[in-house]
């Protein structure tokens, strides 16, 4: 269970108001609302009465668990901070690698393993990024380097193209498009699909990518922040999503069918770093990844 969602839920319960909870958390009210919807979808039950705002019976029960879990998380962070403070001064700083979805397919694990062999003394931390984080994870210093798509539209970020692939749509196995899984469809054929929604603070570059530059304008009832959440909506027959062709190899869920979109521009995955990055380990990782890309790229796309 995502602690961010629990934090938003508990703030709404304690404040009795979505807007005050958002201000307390330094989030937008739509973001808090989306967190509550995600929790309710995950648990399969309403957690809040909206007018006035108050917990349902299930919400009241969850509030107790939320307080316990968040307190435990805070205690864990305090304990880890103490360990870090007591670490030897020459202990190497970990290289924090962010990965959106499956990253750059086979190139991502190949690059990580190459870095491990080249720099065995440097710890690696892998962090999964959601759809809203392919700029902020770097600019807010949560990761040092990130496998993302599409390219962040931000002068603070520098990127290298890693793979370029055909676009696909993910649809339920009952979709009328399933018969076209071999020959593919055109963008005009997908305009009525109920694409998943994303939070309002999702970067425009990502929503342009997700919705084929907004040619696909219909939105279904489900919100998603990760590929797994997209596919949950797809296999339930409630949603559609989009991705790169390699997505189908990494997310072969029963009930989800992947159909090529023939006339959509091919899209790339990228290795992103801060534009002013000076960490030598980031430079080593970047160089190794770019050296591997030409070898693995033909197997993934082009």
Coordinates of C-alpha atoms in Angstrom, one line a residue:
X1 CA 0.0 0.0 0.0
X2 CA 1.4 3.4 -1.1
X3 CA 2.3 5.5 2.0
X4 CA 1.7 8.7 0.0
X5 CA -1.9 7.6 -0.5
X6 CA -2.3 6.9 3.1
X7 CA -0.8 10.2 4.1
X8 CA -3.3 12.0 1.9
X9 CA -6.2 10.0 3.2
X10 CA -5.3 10.6 6.8
X11 CA -4.8 14.3 6.2
X12 CA -8.4 14.6 4.7
X13 CA -9.8 12.6 7.7
X14 CA -8.0 14.9 10.2
X15 CA -8.7 18.1 8.4
X16 CA -12.3 17.2 7.4
X17 CA -11.7 19.1 4.1
X18 CA -9.9 18.2 0.9
X19 CA -8.5 21.7 0.3
X20 CA -7.1 22.1 3.8
X21 CA -5.5 18.6 3.5
X22 CA -3.9 19.5 0.2
X23 CA -2.4 22.7 1.7
X24 CA -1.1 20.7 4.7
X25 CA 0.6 18.3 2.3
X26 CA 1.8 20.9 -0.2
X27 CA -0.2 19.2 -2.9
X28 CA -3.0 20.3 -5.2
X29 CA -6.5 19.4 -4.2
X30 CA -6.9 17.3 -7.4
X31 CA -3.8 15.3 -6.5
X32 CA -5.3 14.6 -3.0
X33 CA -8.6 13.7 -4.6
X34 CA -6.8 11.3 -6.9
X35 CA -5.0 9.7 -4.0
X36 CA -8.3 9.0 -2.3
X37 CA -9.8 7.5 -5.5
X38 CA -6.8 5.2 -5.9
X39 CA -7.1 4.0 -2.3
X40 CA -10.8 3.4 -2.7
X41 CA -10.2 1.6 -6.0
X42 CA -7.5 -0.5 -4.5
X43 CA -9.6 -1.5 -1.5
X44 CA -12.9 -1.8 -3.4
X45 CA -14.9 0.3 -1.0
X46 CA -15.7 4.0 -0.3
X47 CA -13.6 5.5 2.4
X48 CA -15.0 9.0 2.7
X49 CA -18.4 10.6 2.7
X50 CA -18.0 13.7 0.6
X51 CA -20.7 16.1 1.9
X52 CA -19.7 16.8 4.6
X53 CA -16.3 15.1 4.5
X54 CA -16.1 12.3 7.1
X55 CA -14.8 8.7 7.1
X56 CA -17.1 5.8 6.3
X57 CA -17.0 2.8 8.5
X58 CA -14.2 1.3 6.4
X59 CA -12.5 4.7 6.3
X60 CA -12.5 5.0 10.1
X61 CA -10.9 1.5 10.4
X62 CA -8.3 2.4 7.8
X63 CA -7.4 5.7 9.6
X64 CA -6.2 3.7 12.5
X65 CA -4.0 1.5 10.4
X66 CA -2.8 4.5 8.5
X67 CA -1.6 6.2 11.6
X68 CA 0.3 3.1 12.7
X69 CA 1.9 2.6 9.2
X70 CA 2.9 6.2 8.8
X71 CA 4.4 6.3 12.3
X72 CA 6.3 3.1 11.6
X73 CA 7.6 4.6 8.3
X74 CA 8.7 7.8 10.2
X75 CA 10.5 5.6 12.8
X76 CA 12.2 3.7 10.0
X77 CA 13.4 6.9 8.3
X78 CA 14.7 8.2 11.7
X79 CA 16.5 4.9 12.3
X80 CA 18.1 5.0 8.8
X81 CA 19.2 8.6 9.2
X82 CA 21.0 7.6 12.4
X83 CA 22.7 4.7 10.6
X84 CA 23.8 7.0 7.8
X85 CA 25.1 9.6 10.3
X86 CA 27.1 6.8 12.0
X87 CA 28.5 5.4 8.7
X88 CA 32.2 5.7 8.1
X89 CA 33.1 9.0 6.4
X90 CA 34.6 7.1 3.4
X91 CA 31.6 5.0 2.8
X92 CA 30.6 5.3 -0.9
X93 CA 27.5 7.2 -1.7
X94 CA 24.9 5.0 -3.5
X95 CA 24.1 5.6 -7.2
X96 CA 20.3 6.1 -7.2
X97 CA 18.8 4.9 -10.5
X98 CA 15.2 5.7 -11.3
X99 CA 13.2 3.5 -13.7
X100 CA 9.9 4.3 -15.3
X101 CA 8.0 1.2 -16.0
X102 CA 10.3 -1.3 -17.7
X103 CA 12.9 1.4 -18.5
X104 CA 14.6 0.9 -21.8
X105 CA 13.7 -2.8 -22.0
X106 CA 16.8 -5.1 -22.0
X107 CA 19.2 -2.2 -22.1
X108 CA 18.3 -1.2 -18.5
X109 CA 19.4 -4.4 -16.7
X110 CA 22.4 -4.6 -19.1
X111 CA 23.6 -1.1 -18.1
X112 CA 23.0 -1.7 -14.4
X113 CA 25.0 -5.0 -14.5
X114 CA 27.8 -3.4 -16.5
X115 CA 28.1 -0.6 -13.9
X116 CA 28.2 -3.2 -11.1
X117 CA 31.1 -5.0 -12.8
X118 CA 32.9 -1.7 -13.5
X119 CA 32.3 -0.1 -10.1
X120 CA 31.7 -3.0 -7.6
X121 CA 32.5 -0.7 -4.6
X122 CA 29.6 1.7 -5.4
X123 CA 26.2 0.7 -4.0
X124 CA 23.2 0.9 -6.3
X125 CA 19.7 1.9 -5.3
X126 CA 16.9 1.2 -7.8
X127 CA 13.8 3.4 -7.5
X128 CA 10.5 2.9 -9.5
X129 CA 9.2 6.1 -10.9
X130 CA 5.6 6.8 -11.6
X131 CA 4.2 8.8 -14.6
X132 CA 4.4 12.2 -12.8
X133 CA 8.1 11.8 -11.8
X134 CA 10.2 11.8 -14.9
X135 CA 11.3 15.4 -14.2
X136 CA 10.8 15.8 -10.5
X137 CA 12.7 12.7 -9.4
X138 CA 15.8 14.3 -10.8
X139 CA 15.1 18.0 -10.0
X140 CA 14.1 17.2 -6.4
X141 CA 17.2 15.0 -6.0
X142 CA 15.4 11.7 -5.4
X143 CA 17.5 9.9 -8.1
X144 CA 20.8 10.6 -9.8
X145 CA 20.0 9.1 -13.2
X146 CA 16.7 7.9 -14.7
X147 CA 15.4 5.7 -17.5
X148 CA 12.4 7.6 -18.8
X149 CA 10.1 8.3 -21.7
X150 CA 9.4 10.6 -23.4
X151 CA 12.2 13.2 -23.1
X152 CA 11.5 15.7 -20.3
X153 CA 10.8 19.2 -21.6
X154 CA 13.0 20.9 -19.0
X155 CA 16.2 22.8 -19.4
X156 CA 17.4 21.4 -16.0
X157 CA 17.5 17.9 -17.5
X158 CA 19.9 16.4 -20.1
X159 CA 19.0 13.3 -22.0
X160 CA 20.5 10.6 -24.3
X161 CA 18.3 8.6 -26.7
X162 CA 18.5 4.9 -25.9
X163 CA 15.9 3.0 -27.9
X164 CA 13.3 4.0 -30.5
X165 CA 10.2 1.8 -30.9
X166 CA 6.9 1.4 -32.5
X167 CA 3.9 2.5 -30.5
X168 CA 1.2 0.1 -29.2
X169 CA -2.1 0.3 -27.4
X170 CA -3.1 -2.1 -24.6
X171 CA -6.8 -3.2 -24.8
X172 CA -8.9 -5.8 -23.1
X173 CA -9.2 -9.2 -24.8
X174 CA -12.9 -8.4 -25.5
X175 CA -12.0 -5.3 -27.5
X176 CA -13.0 -5.1 -31.2
X177 CA -9.4 -4.3 -31.9
X178 CA -8.0 -7.6 -30.8
X179 CA -8.3 -9.2 -34.3
X180 CA -5.9 -6.5 -35.5
X181 CA -3.1 -7.5 -33.1
X182 CA -1.1 -9.0 -36.0
X183 CA -1.5 -6.4 -38.7
X184 CA -2.0 -3.3 -36.5
X185 CA -4.4 -0.3 -36.4
X186 CA -4.2 3.4 -37.2
X187 CA -4.6 6.3 -34.8
X188 CA -8.1 6.9 -36.2
X189 CA -9.1 3.4 -35.0
X190 CA -8.2 4.1 -31.3
X191 CA -9.9 7.5 -30.8
X192 CA -12.9 6.1 -29.0
X193 CA -10.9 3.9 -26.6
X194 CA -11.3 4.8 -22.9
X195 CA -7.7 5.7 -22.1
X196 CA -6.7 5.9 -18.5
X197 CA -6.6 9.3 -16.8
X198 CA -3.5 10.7 -15.1
X199 CA -3.2 13.3 -12.4
X200 CA -3.3 17.0 -13.4
X201 CA 0.3 17.5 -12.3
X202 CA 1.6 14.9 -14.8
X203 CA 4.1 16.7 -17.1
X204 CA 2.6 17.7 -20.5
X205 CA 5.3 15.8 -22.3
X206 CA 4.1 12.6 -20.8
X207 CA 0.4 13.2 -21.5
X208 CA 1.3 14.1 -25.1
X209 CA 3.1 10.7 -25.3
X210 CA 0.4 8.7 -23.6
X211 CA -2.5 10.1 -25.6
X212 CA -0.7 10.2 -29.0
X213 CA -0.4 14.0 -28.9
X214 CA -4.0 14.2 -27.6
X215 CA -5.5 12.7 -30.8
X216 CA -6.9 10.1 -28.5
X217 CA -9.3 12.3 -26.5
X218 CA -11.7 9.9 -24.7
X219 CA -10.9 9.2 -21.0
X220 CA -12.2 6.2 -19.1
X221 CA -13.0 6.2 -15.3
X222 CA -9.7 4.8 -14.1
X223 CA -6.7 6.8 -13.0
X224 CA -3.2 5.3 -13.3
X225 CA 0.3 6.3 -12.2
X226 CA 2.2 3.1 -13.2
X227 CA 2.0 0.5 -16.0
X228 CA 0.6 -2.0 -13.5
X229 CA -2.3 0.3 -12.7
X230 CA -2.9 0.8 -16.4
X231 CA -3.1 -2.9 -16.9
X232 CA -5.4 -3.4 -13.9
X233 CA -7.9 -1.2 -15.7
X234 CA -7.3 -2.9 -19.0
X235 CA -7.8 -6.5 -17.8
X236 CA -10.9 -5.3 -15.9
X237 CA -12.3 -4.2 -19.3
X238 CA -12.5 -0.5 -18.2
X239 CA -9.5 1.1 -19.7
X240 CA -7.0 1.3 -22.5
X241 CA -3.4 2.4 -22.4
X242 CA -0.4 3.1 -24.7
X243 CA 3.3 2.3 -24.6
X244 CA 6.3 1.2 -26.6
X245 CA 6.3 -2.2 -28.4
X246 CA 8.7 -3.7 -25.8
X247 CA 6.0 -3.1 -23.2
X248 CA 4.2 -6.2 -24.4
X249 CA 7.2 -8.4 -23.5
X250 CA 7.5 -7.1 -20.0
X251 CA 3.8 -6.9 -19.1
X252 CA 2.2 -10.0 -20.7
X253 CA -0.8 -10.0 -18.4
X254 CA -3.6 -12.5 -19.1
X255 CA -6.6 -10.5 -20.4
X256 CA -4.5 -7.7 -22.0
X257 CA -3.8 -7.5 -25.7
X258 CA -1.2 -5.3 -27.3
X259 CA -1.9 -3.9 -30.8
X260 CA 0.6 -1.9 -32.9
X261 CA -0.4 1.6 -34.0
X262 CA 1.0 1.8 -37.5
X263 CA 0.8 5.5 -38.3
X264 CA 1.8 6.8 -34.9
X265 CA 5.4 8.3 -34.8
X266 CA 7.8 5.9 -33.2
X267 CA 8.9 7.1 -29.7
X268 CA 12.1 6.8 -27.8
X269 CA 13.2 6.0 -24.3
X270 CA 15.9 8.1 -22.7
X271 CA 18.6 8.2 -20.1
X272 CA 18.1 11.4 -18.2
X273 CA 20.4 13.2 -15.8
X274 CA 20.6 16.7 -14.3
X275 CA 22.1 19.1 -16.8
X276 CA 24.6 20.4 -14.2
X277 CA 25.5 16.9 -12.9
X278 CA 29.2 16.5 -11.9
X279 CA 29.1 13.2 -10.0
X280 CA 31.8 11.0 -11.7
X281 CA 29.7 7.8 -11.0
X282 CA 26.8 9.2 -13.0
X283 CA 29.3 9.9 -15.9
X284 CA 30.5 6.3 -15.7
X285 CA 27.0 4.9 -15.8
X286 CA 26.0 7.2 -18.6
X287 CA 29.1 6.2 -20.7
X288 CA 28.5 2.5 -20.1
X289 CA 24.9 2.8 -21.1
X290 CA 25.6 4.7 -24.3
X291 CA 28.3 2.1 -25.2
X292 CA 25.8 -0.7 -24.8
X293 CA 22.9 1.0 -26.6
X294 CA 24.1 0.4 -30.2
X295 CA 24.6 -3.3 -29.5
X296 CA 21.2 -3.9 -27.9
X297 CA 19.1 -1.4 -29.8
X298 CA 18.5 -3.6 -32.9
X299 CA 16.9 -6.3 -30.6
X300 CA 14.6 -3.7 -29.0
X301 CA 13.6 -1.3 -31.8
X302 CA 16.0 0.8 -33.7

